[in-house]
């Protein structure tokens, strides 16, 4: 008999930073007040929480300070309550259909557990041919996983070592000298006193170089290539801006309102609106964090300052001033390719330009 884990008890430990993430993920269970977040009275009952287990787990995962805890029990899958239907916002297009809900969350323990340990998710699937993850996006995703931004840092204030904490209140003049800074200042002082020092230093370096070259030639060591490499600038290679996102057939079969997250490591969400396929940039247009797609709420929600975007990429809440950007789409030999070197902005009327979408 198939079994599953359902949540019978949920609570919030100290340390809430009132970020709003839990209420966004499970509004029937969590209520964000002025200074903290609380469990709604109905959600103190196991019968109420069981069918809402998935939303509670999502809320725990979204919580930047990991203060949401819960207990689970194992039940037969057939005994589980019916999942709550996703709420479709009034502003959504009536033609947009809810995305299929993910499989129920299964936990391996019935003990009180840390949410992330109970529900660790596999890394996003990267379709073959999509190329390597974008290093810049990977860095942002890692930062997003540490969660909370400055709020998270403040929440972890207690982790600051005592000696470092003690220095915080001191005036700059009272702080102990920084050795590196002192060296830089000393060098600058010397250069100001003796302007010929730099020239002499260059000449002596050149003489040293000639000496070493002679030594290299004399001993048969080829210093030329090594020297040439040394003189070459260190170049950072840009990742390929073209991401192959799979056959056109896959997108023709997408449901309106659907979001494909397989290419998030490459910085792209593939979406299908009523009659168009588009590639959304995953970068929040407020200050550059990476929002999360919340299928139950049918929106992208930025964990940094709470900006929200509809499935189409249009912003509707939070501080962001404009929608997510879209990338150019081309089809080559039946394969859809996202060209991230060309962007389209809604506020500039560019979402109707050829290349900014494919006809569904
Ligand atoms: Fe996304 Fe500020 S960076 S809301």
mmCIF file of C-alpha atoms and ligand atoms in Angstrom:
data_model
loop_
_atom_site.group_PDB
_atom_site.id
_atom_site.type_symbol
_atom_site.label_atom_id
_atom_site.label_comp_id
_atom_site.label_asym_id
_atom_site.label_seq_id
_atom_site.Cartn_x
_atom_site.Cartn_y
_atom_site.Cartn_z
ATOM 1 C CA UNK A 1 0.000 0.000 0.000
ATOM 2 C CA UNK A 2 1.390 3.352 -0.970
ATOM 3 C CA UNK A 3 1.986 5.759 1.873
ATOM 4 C CA UNK A 4 2.743 9.423 2.205
ATOM 5 C CA UNK A 5 3.703 11.921 4.883
ATOM 6 C CA UNK A 6 1.222 14.523 5.983
ATOM 7 C CA UNK A 7 1.711 17.360 8.431
ATOM 8 C CA UNK A 8 -0.174 17.135 11.699
ATOM 9 C CA UNK A 9 1.396 20.031 13.537
ATOM 10 C CA UNK A 10 3.110 23.227 12.428
ATOM 11 C CA UNK A 11 4.699 25.933 14.494
ATOM 12 C CA UNK A 12 7.031 28.925 14.190
ATOM 13 C CA UNK A 13 10.158 29.267 16.274
ATOM 14 C CA UNK A 14 11.757 32.542 17.286
ATOM 15 C CA UNK A 15 13.595 34.538 14.647
ATOM 16 C CA UNK A 16 10.889 35.481 12.113
ATOM 17 C CA UNK A 17 11.999 38.492 10.064
ATOM 18 C CA UNK A 18 8.491 39.177 8.695
ATOM 19 C CA UNK A 19 9.468 38.615 5.094
ATOM 20 C CA UNK A 20 6.004 37.527 3.951
ATOM 21 C CA UNK A 21 7.266 34.356 2.246
ATOM 22 C CA UNK A 22 5.214 31.903 4.352
ATOM 23 C CA UNK A 23 1.902 33.688 3.871
ATOM 24 C CA UNK A 24 2.590 33.824 0.164
ATOM 25 C CA UNK A 25 3.204 30.069 0.066
ATOM 26 C CA UNK A 26 0.373 28.988 2.385
ATOM 27 C CA UNK A 27 -2.004 31.872 3.143
ATOM 28 C CA UNK A 28 -4.573 29.633 4.872
ATOM 29 C CA UNK A 29 -1.976 28.534 7.430
ATOM 30 C CA UNK A 30 0.269 31.547 8.071
ATOM 31 C CA UNK A 31 -0.602 35.141 8.821
ATOM 32 C CA UNK A 32 2.039 37.851 8.737
ATOM 33 C CA UNK A 33 1.465 40.491 11.384
ATOM 34 C CA UNK A 34 3.307 43.743 11.907
ATOM 35 C CA UNK A 35 6.219 42.268 13.834
ATOM 36 C CA UNK A 36 6.014 38.520 13.382
ATOM 37 C CA UNK A 37 4.193 35.714 11.689
ATOM 38 C CA UNK A 38 1.625 33.470 13.389
ATOM 39 C CA UNK A 39 -0.207 30.236 12.691
ATOM 40 C CA UNK A 40 -3.855 30.897 11.943
ATOM 41 C CA UNK A 41 -6.236 29.356 14.537
ATOM 42 C CA UNK A 42 -7.702 26.841 12.057
ATOM 43 C CA UNK A 43 -4.225 25.551 11.298
ATOM 44 C CA UNK A 44 -3.714 24.421 14.893
ATOM 45 C CA UNK A 45 -5.788 21.372 13.997
ATOM 46 C CA UNK A 46 -4.199 18.352 12.337
ATOM 47 C CA UNK A 47 -7.240 17.828 10.137
ATOM 48 C CA UNK A 48 -6.737 21.303 8.745
ATOM 49 C CA UNK A 49 -2.992 20.981 8.140
ATOM 50 C CA UNK A 50 -2.971 17.498 6.560
ATOM 51 C CA UNK A 51 -4.394 18.478 3.179
ATOM 52 C CA UNK A 52 -2.251 21.622 3.224
ATOM 53 C CA UNK A 53 1.030 19.796 3.832
ATOM 54 C CA UNK A 54 2.463 20.745 0.492
ATOM 55 C CA UNK A 55 1.899 24.467 1.019
ATOM 56 C CA UNK A 56 3.387 24.274 4.509
ATOM 57 C CA UNK A 57 6.504 22.544 3.198
ATOM 58 C CA UNK A 58 6.798 25.200 0.493
ATOM 59 C CA UNK A 59 6.497 27.899 3.160
ATOM 60 C CA UNK A 60 9.212 26.228 5.256
ATOM 61 C CA UNK A 61 11.482 26.062 2.237
ATOM 62 C CA UNK A 62 10.860 29.686 1.355
ATOM 63 C CA UNK A 63 11.469 30.891 4.917
ATOM 64 C CA UNK A 64 14.815 32.727 4.910
ATOM 65 C CA UNK A 65 15.425 32.067 8.613
ATOM 66 C CA UNK A 66 14.166 28.464 8.787
ATOM 67 C CA UNK A 67 11.877 29.125 11.718
ATOM 68 C CA UNK A 68 8.931 27.110 10.385
ATOM 69 C CA UNK A 69 8.893 23.594 11.874
ATOM 70 C CA UNK A 70 6.415 20.775 11.539
ATOM 71 C CA UNK A 71 5.619 17.206 12.536
ATOM 72 C CA UNK A 72 4.473 14.562 10.100
ATOM 73 C CA UNK A 73 2.786 11.174 10.247
ATOM 74 C CA UNK A 74 2.731 8.425 7.660
ATOM 75 C CA UNK A 75 -0.674 7.642 6.199
ATOM 76 C CA UNK A 76 -1.940 5.476 3.420
ATOM 77 C CA UNK A 77 -1.970 7.508 0.263
ATOM 78 C CA UNK A 78 -5.663 6.813 -0.248
ATOM 79 C CA UNK A 79 -6.448 8.311 3.183
ATOM 80 C CA UNK A 80 -4.951 11.635 2.358
ATOM 81 C CA UNK A 81 -7.236 14.557 2.062
ATOM 82 C CA UNK A 82 -7.769 16.067 -1.330
ATOM 83 C CA UNK A 83 -5.246 18.789 -2.069
ATOM 84 C CA UNK A 84 -6.396 22.361 -2.006
ATOM 85 C CA UNK A 85 -7.173 23.747 -5.433
ATOM 86 C CA UNK A 86 -4.800 26.504 -6.522
ATOM 87 C CA UNK A 87 -6.255 29.980 -6.379
ATOM 88 C CA UNK A 88 -6.371 31.692 -9.732
ATOM 89 C CA UNK A 89 -6.061 35.424 -9.344
ATOM 90 C CA UNK A 90 -8.780 37.628 -10.811
ATOM 91 C CA UNK A 91 -6.169 39.473 -12.863
ATOM 92 C CA UNK A 92 -5.077 36.314 -14.631
ATOM 93 C CA UNK A 93 -6.279 35.736 -18.119
ATOM 94 C CA UNK A 94 -9.332 33.470 -18.034
ATOM 95 C CA UNK A 95 -7.713 31.359 -20.711
ATOM 96 C CA UNK A 96 -4.744 30.546 -18.502
ATOM 97 C CA UNK A 97 -4.999 27.154 -16.837
ATOM 98 C CA UNK A 98 -3.309 26.185 -13.575
ATOM 99 C CA UNK A 99 -0.055 24.345 -13.912
ATOM 100 C CA UNK A 100 -0.221 20.707 -12.803
ATOM 101 C CA UNK A 101 0.590 20.510 -9.104
ATOM 102 C CA UNK A 102 3.840 18.766 -8.180
ATOM 103 C CA UNK A 103 3.746 15.318 -6.614
ATOM 104 C CA UNK A 104 2.939 15.263 -2.881
ATOM 105 C CA UNK A 105 5.915 15.839 -0.630
ATOM 106 C CA UNK A 106 7.072 12.658 1.088
ATOM 107 C CA UNK A 107 9.057 12.869 4.280
ATOM 108 C CA UNK A 108 11.060 9.994 5.706
ATOM 109 C CA UNK A 109 10.474 10.791 9.344
ATOM 110 C CA UNK A 110 7.652 11.202 11.761
ATOM 111 C CA UNK A 111 9.824 13.116 14.211
ATOM 112 C CA UNK A 112 9.811 16.917 14.339
ATOM 113 C CA UNK A 113 12.170 17.750 11.547
ATOM 114 C CA UNK A 114 13.957 20.577 9.900
ATOM 115 C CA UNK A 115 11.951 21.350 6.769
ATOM 116 C CA UNK A 116 14.854 21.346 4.337
ATOM 117 C CA UNK A 117 16.166 17.990 5.520
ATOM 118 C CA UNK A 118 12.735 16.453 5.076
ATOM 119 C CA UNK A 119 12.073 17.878 1.658
ATOM 120 C CA UNK A 120 15.374 18.349 -0.060
ATOM 121 C CA UNK A 121 14.674 18.616 -3.758
ATOM 122 C CA UNK A 122 16.804 17.377 -6.590
ATOM 123 C CA UNK A 123 18.707 19.936 -8.606
ATOM 124 C CA UNK A 124 16.798 21.355 -11.539
ATOM 125 C CA UNK A 125 16.923 19.084 -14.532
ATOM 126 C CA UNK A 126 19.019 20.460 -17.324
ATOM 127 C CA UNK A 127 17.996 19.153 -20.692
ATOM 128 C CA UNK A 128 20.787 17.846 -22.803
ATOM 129 C CA UNK A 129 22.086 20.364 -25.261
ATOM 130 C CA UNK A 130 21.177 23.351 -23.116
ATOM 131 C CA UNK A 131 24.832 23.990 -22.345
ATOM 132 C CA UNK A 132 26.541 24.570 -19.046
ATOM 133 C CA UNK A 133 24.840 26.586 -16.337
ATOM 134 C CA UNK A 134 25.588 30.279 -16.594
ATOM 135 C CA UNK A 135 28.277 30.938 -13.914
ATOM 136 C CA UNK A 136 26.741 34.300 -13.016
ATOM 137 C CA UNK A 137 23.324 32.700 -12.621
ATOM 138 C CA UNK A 138 24.868 29.853 -10.610
ATOM 139 C CA UNK A 139 26.421 32.388 -8.236
ATOM 140 C CA UNK A 140 23.093 34.169 -7.839
ATOM 141 C CA UNK A 141 21.312 30.882 -7.213
ATOM 142 C CA UNK A 142 23.868 29.978 -4.536
ATOM 143 C CA UNK A 143 23.323 33.362 -2.935
ATOM 144 C CA UNK A 144 19.568 32.866 -3.137
ATOM 145 C CA UNK A 145 19.939 29.499 -1.404
ATOM 146 C CA UNK A 146 21.702 31.146 1.517
ATOM 147 C CA UNK A 147 18.511 33.196 1.574
ATOM 148 C CA UNK A 148 17.470 36.318 3.292
ATOM 149 C CA UNK A 149 20.005 38.827 1.889
ATOM 150 C CA UNK A 150 20.834 41.505 4.420
ATOM 151 C CA UNK A 151 17.823 40.431 6.458
ATOM 152 C CA UNK A 152 19.346 36.979 6.779
ATOM 153 C CA UNK A 153 22.678 38.427 7.803
ATOM 154 C CA UNK A 154 21.021 40.560 10.448
ATOM 155 C CA UNK A 155 19.083 37.565 11.655
ATOM 156 C CA UNK A 156 22.383 35.727 12.102
ATOM 157 C CA UNK A 157 23.861 38.560 14.084
ATOM 158 C CA UNK A 158 24.542 36.129 16.905
ATOM 159 C CA UNK A 159 26.985 34.255 14.674
ATOM 160 C CA UNK A 160 29.349 37.247 14.498
ATOM 161 C CA UNK A 161 32.460 36.403 16.567
ATOM 162 C CA UNK A 162 32.658 38.289 19.837
ATOM 163 C CA UNK A 163 35.920 40.086 18.959
ATOM 164 C CA UNK A 164 34.461 41.335 15.673
ATOM 165 C CA UNK A 165 31.250 42.403 17.360
ATOM 166 C CA UNK A 166 33.189 44.358 19.962
ATOM 167 C CA UNK A 167 34.787 46.490 17.239
ATOM 168 C CA UNK A 168 31.497 47.557 15.720
ATOM 169 C CA UNK A 169 30.753 50.450 17.996
ATOM 170 C CA UNK A 170 34.246 51.976 17.845
ATOM 171 C CA UNK A 171 35.200 55.135 15.993
ATOM 172 C CA UNK A 172 37.450 54.616 12.962
ATOM 173 C CA UNK A 173 40.423 56.225 14.725
ATOM 174 C CA UNK A 174 40.123 53.740 17.600
ATOM 175 C CA UNK A 175 40.213 50.678 15.440
ATOM 176 C CA UNK A 176 43.399 48.554 15.293
ATOM 177 C CA UNK A 177 45.472 49.178 12.145
ATOM 178 C CA UNK A 178 44.859 47.028 9.135
ATOM 179 C CA UNK A 179 48.198 45.591 8.017
ATOM 180 C CA UNK A 180 47.436 45.575 4.311
ATOM 181 C CA UNK A 181 45.982 49.049 4.379
ATOM 182 C CA UNK A 182 49.059 50.267 6.253
ATOM 183 C CA UNK A 183 51.331 48.773 3.575
ATOM 184 C CA UNK A 184 49.397 50.461 0.773
ATOM 185 C CA UNK A 185 49.543 53.780 2.550
ATOM 186 C CA UNK A 186 53.260 53.393 3.173
ATOM 187 C CA UNK A 187 53.907 52.636 -0.515
ATOM 188 C CA UNK A 188 51.827 55.639 -1.562
ATOM 189 C CA UNK A 189 53.784 57.851 0.823
ATOM 190 C CA UNK A 190 57.090 56.678 -0.615
ATOM 191 C CA UNK A 191 55.931 57.201 -4.202
ATOM 192 C CA UNK A 192 54.906 60.757 -3.383
ATOM 193 C CA UNK A 193 58.261 61.508 -1.781
ATOM 194 C CA UNK A 194 60.361 60.025 -4.597
ATOM 195 C CA UNK A 195 58.601 60.345 -7.988
ATOM 196 C CA UNK A 196 61.623 58.759 -9.777
ATOM 197 C CA UNK A 197 61.249 55.581 -7.779
ATOM 198 C CA UNK A 198 58.692 54.129 -10.165
ATOM 199 C CA UNK A 199 60.956 54.810 -13.185
ATOM 200 C CA UNK A 200 63.974 53.301 -11.435
ATOM 201 C CA UNK A 201 61.921 50.331 -10.412
ATOM 202 C CA UNK A 202 60.830 49.814 -14.042
ATOM 203 C CA UNK A 203 64.406 50.031 -15.299
ATOM 204 C CA UNK A 204 65.640 47.598 -12.691
ATOM 205 C CA UNK A 205 62.750 45.244 -13.531
ATOM 206 C CA UNK A 206 63.716 45.397 -17.207
ATOM 207 C CA UNK A 207 67.336 44.683 -16.338
ATOM 208 C CA UNK A 208 66.197 41.783 -14.222
ATOM 209 C CA UNK A 209 64.054 40.515 -17.108
ATOM 210 C CA UNK A 210 67.018 40.684 -19.525
ATOM 211 C CA UNK A 211 69.152 38.871 -17.005
ATOM 212 C CA UNK A 212 66.613 36.092 -16.593
ATOM 213 C CA UNK A 213 66.136 35.805 -20.369
ATOM 214 C CA UNK A 214 69.864 35.408 -20.842
ATOM 215 C CA UNK A 215 69.852 32.835 -18.118
ATOM 216 C CA UNK A 216 66.951 31.006 -19.798
ATOM 217 C CA UNK A 217 68.674 31.007 -23.174
ATOM 218 C CA UNK A 218 71.937 30.021 -21.593
ATOM 219 C CA UNK A 219 70.393 27.039 -19.880
ATOM 220 C CA UNK A 220 68.206 26.073 -22.825
ATOM 221 C CA UNK A 221 64.944 26.878 -21.110
ATOM 222 C CA UNK A 222 62.348 28.440 -23.423
ATOM 223 C CA UNK A 223 61.103 31.398 -21.401
ATOM 224 C CA UNK A 224 59.470 32.983 -24.455
ATOM 225 C CA UNK A 225 56.094 31.201 -24.313
ATOM 226 C CA UNK A 226 55.858 31.506 -20.547
ATOM 227 C CA UNK A 227 56.718 35.190 -20.720
ATOM 228 C CA UNK A 228 54.189 35.736 -23.527
ATOM 229 C CA UNK A 229 51.481 34.017 -21.466
ATOM 230 C CA UNK A 230 52.484 36.134 -18.495
ATOM 231 C CA UNK A 231 52.095 39.282 -20.559
ATOM 232 C CA UNK A 232 48.741 38.252 -21.977
ATOM 233 C CA UNK A 233 45.693 39.732 -20.220
ATOM 234 C CA UNK A 234 43.616 37.302 -18.210
ATOM 235 C CA UNK A 235 40.423 37.046 -20.197
ATOM 236 C CA UNK A 236 37.143 35.900 -18.684
ATOM 237 C CA UNK A 237 35.285 33.847 -21.218
ATOM 238 C CA UNK A 238 31.637 34.792 -21.581
ATOM 239 C CA UNK A 239 29.259 31.828 -21.548
ATOM 240 C CA UNK A 240 27.518 31.138 -24.823
ATOM 241 C CA UNK A 241 24.421 33.378 -24.911
ATOM 242 C CA UNK A 242 22.520 30.768 -26.943
ATOM 243 C CA UNK A 243 20.661 28.134 -24.936
ATOM 244 C CA UNK A 244 19.114 25.171 -26.725
ATOM 245 C CA UNK A 245 15.865 24.471 -24.908
ATOM 246 C CA UNK A 246 14.592 21.466 -26.811
ATOM 247 C CA UNK A 247 12.295 20.617 -29.677
ATOM 248 C CA UNK A 248 9.581 23.011 -30.763
ATOM 249 C CA UNK A 249 7.172 20.094 -30.387
ATOM 250 C CA UNK A 250 7.580 20.257 -26.604
ATOM 251 C CA UNK A 251 6.479 23.874 -26.494
ATOM 252 C CA UNK A 252 3.615 23.360 -28.923
ATOM 253 C CA UNK A 253 2.257 20.843 -26.405
ATOM 254 C CA UNK A 254 2.585 23.122 -23.367
ATOM 255 C CA UNK A 255 -0.585 24.091 -21.526
ATOM 256 C CA UNK A 256 -1.390 27.803 -21.513
ATOM 257 C CA UNK A 257 -0.200 29.170 -18.179
ATOM 258 C CA UNK A 258 2.604 26.615 -17.845
ATOM 259 C CA UNK A 259 6.180 27.376 -16.791
ATOM 260 C CA UNK A 260 9.205 25.181 -17.587
ATOM 261 C CA UNK A 261 11.955 25.643 -15.018
ATOM 262 C CA UNK A 262 14.480 23.209 -16.533
ATOM 263 C CA UNK A 263 16.660 26.055 -17.815
ATOM 264 C CA UNK A 264 16.818 28.148 -14.655
ATOM 265 C CA UNK A 265 20.569 27.393 -14.296
ATOM 266 C CA UNK A 266 20.980 29.039 -17.704
ATOM 267 C CA UNK A 267 18.891 32.015 -16.557
ATOM 268 C CA UNK A 268 15.710 31.239 -18.481
ATOM 269 C CA UNK A 269 12.089 30.305 -17.710
ATOM 270 C CA UNK A 270 10.138 29.026 -20.704
ATOM 271 C CA UNK A 271 6.492 30.048 -20.508
ATOM 272 C CA UNK A 272 3.374 29.556 -22.553
ATOM 273 C CA UNK A 273 0.723 32.268 -22.451
ATOM 274 C CA UNK A 274 -2.610 31.977 -24.215
ATOM 275 C CA UNK A 275 -1.164 32.013 -27.707
ATOM 276 C CA UNK A 276 2.543 32.623 -27.364
ATOM 277 C CA UNK A 277 5.708 30.885 -26.196
ATOM 278 C CA UNK A 278 8.304 33.134 -24.612
ATOM 279 C CA UNK A 279 11.597 32.962 -22.726
ATOM 280 C CA UNK A 280 11.626 34.970 -19.497
ATOM 281 C CA UNK A 281 14.786 36.207 -17.824
ATOM 282 C CA UNK A 282 14.941 34.938 -14.239
ATOM 283 C CA UNK A 283 16.546 38.144 -12.946
ATOM 284 C CA UNK A 284 14.313 40.334 -10.786
ATOM 285 C CA UNK A 285 14.067 43.795 -12.320
ATOM 286 C CA UNK A 286 14.225 45.416 -8.897
ATOM 287 C CA UNK A 287 17.767 44.712 -7.703
ATOM 288 C CA UNK A 288 18.735 41.523 -9.471
ATOM 289 C CA UNK A 289 17.791 38.647 -7.152
ATOM 290 C CA UNK A 290 16.252 35.471 -8.517
ATOM 291 C CA UNK A 291 12.527 35.055 -7.889
ATOM 292 C CA UNK A 292 10.867 31.660 -7.359
ATOM 293 C CA UNK A 293 7.958 30.279 -9.343
ATOM 294 C CA UNK A 294 5.120 29.515 -6.918
ATOM 295 C CA UNK A 295 2.744 27.234 -8.826
ATOM 296 C CA UNK A 296 0.028 27.388 -6.178
ATOM 297 C CA UNK A 297 -0.084 31.166 -6.341
ATOM 298 C CA UNK A 298 0.703 31.223 -10.022
ATOM 299 C CA UNK A 299 3.308 33.891 -9.690
ATOM 300 C CA UNK A 300 7.048 34.499 -9.525
ATOM 301 C CA UNK A 301 7.938 35.835 -6.085
ATOM 302 C CA UNK A 302 11.262 37.488 -5.340
ATOM 303 C CA UNK A 303 12.606 36.496 -1.905
ATOM 304 C CA UNK A 304 14.696 39.659 -1.524
ATOM 305 C CA UNK A 305 12.116 42.430 -1.309
ATOM 306 C CA UNK A 306 8.867 40.718 -2.215
ATOM 307 C CA UNK A 307 8.340 41.739 -5.821
ATOM 308 C CA UNK A 308 5.759 39.570 -7.568
ATOM 309 C CA UNK A 309 5.312 38.829 -11.265
ATOM 310 C CA UNK A 310 2.532 37.038 -13.035
ATOM 311 C CA UNK A 311 3.271 33.988 -15.159
ATOM 312 C CA UNK A 312 3.569 36.275 -18.176
ATOM 313 C CA UNK A 313 6.355 38.213 -16.426
ATOM 314 C CA UNK A 314 4.236 41.316 -15.718
ATOM 315 C CA UNK A 315 4.953 42.799 -12.286
ATOM 316 C CA UNK A 316 2.019 43.399 -9.949
ATOM 317 C CA UNK A 317 3.371 43.702 -6.403
ATOM 318 C CA UNK A 318 6.436 44.773 -4.490
ATOM 319 C CA UNK A 319 9.010 47.433 -5.279
ATOM 320 C CA UNK A 320 10.014 46.351 -8.772
ATOM 321 C CA UNK A 321 9.300 49.072 -11.321
ATOM 322 C CA UNK A 322 8.855 46.906 -14.399
ATOM 323 C CA UNK A 323 8.190 43.408 -15.762
ATOM 324 C CA UNK A 324 10.747 40.654 -16.213
ATOM 325 C CA UNK A 325 12.614 40.821 -19.491
ATOM 326 C CA UNK A 326 12.211 38.351 -22.329
ATOM 327 C CA UNK A 327 14.881 36.854 -24.573
ATOM 328 C CA UNK A 328 14.919 36.346 -28.328
ATOM 329 C CA UNK A 329 13.675 32.982 -29.584
ATOM 330 C CA UNK A 330 14.703 31.300 -32.801
ATOM 331 C CA UNK A 331 13.968 27.850 -34.183
ATOM 332 C CA UNK A 332 16.730 25.952 -35.969
ATOM 333 C CA UNK A 333 16.074 22.491 -37.371
ATOM 334 C CA UNK A 334 13.017 22.127 -35.168
ATOM 335 C CA UNK A 335 14.943 23.069 -32.004
ATOM 336 C CA UNK A 336 14.070 26.164 -29.993
ATOM 337 C CA UNK A 337 17.072 28.342 -29.147
ATOM 338 C CA UNK A 338 17.020 31.156 -26.643
ATOM 339 C CA UNK A 339 19.380 33.963 -27.584
ATOM 340 C CA UNK A 340 20.167 35.807 -24.370
ATOM 341 C CA UNK A 341 22.159 38.480 -26.175
ATOM 342 C CA UNK A 342 18.894 40.089 -27.312
ATOM 343 C CA UNK A 343 16.336 41.226 -24.739
ATOM 344 C CA UNK A 344 12.834 42.609 -25.034
ATOM 345 C CA UNK A 345 11.231 44.948 -22.493
ATOM 346 C CA UNK A 346 7.487 45.207 -22.082
ATOM 347 C CA UNK A 347 7.569 48.868 -21.023
ATOM 348 C CA UNK A 348 9.284 49.738 -24.313
ATOM 349 C CA UNK A 349 6.579 47.973 -26.312
ATOM 350 C CA UNK A 350 9.037 45.283 -27.403
ATOM 351 C CA UNK A 351 7.067 42.174 -26.482
ATOM 352 C CA UNK A 352 5.231 42.343 -29.792
ATOM 353 C CA UNK A 353 8.402 42.473 -31.833
ATOM 354 C CA UNK A 354 9.214 39.447 -33.995
ATOM 355 C CA UNK A 355 11.701 37.257 -32.178
ATOM 356 C CA UNK A 356 10.367 38.049 -28.720
ATOM 357 C CA UNK A 357 7.936 35.123 -28.927
ATOM 358 C CA UNK A 358 6.911 32.094 -30.939
ATOM 359 C CA UNK A 359 3.334 31.530 -31.987
ATOM 360 C CA UNK A 360 1.851 28.714 -29.913
HETATM 361 FE FE1 LIG B 1 13.675 41.295 -6.271
HETATM 362 FE FE2 LIG B 1 14.235 43.437 -4.785
HETATM 363 S S1 LIG B 1 15.567 42.226 -5.961
HETATM 364 S S2 LIG B 1 12.358 42.468 -5.086
#
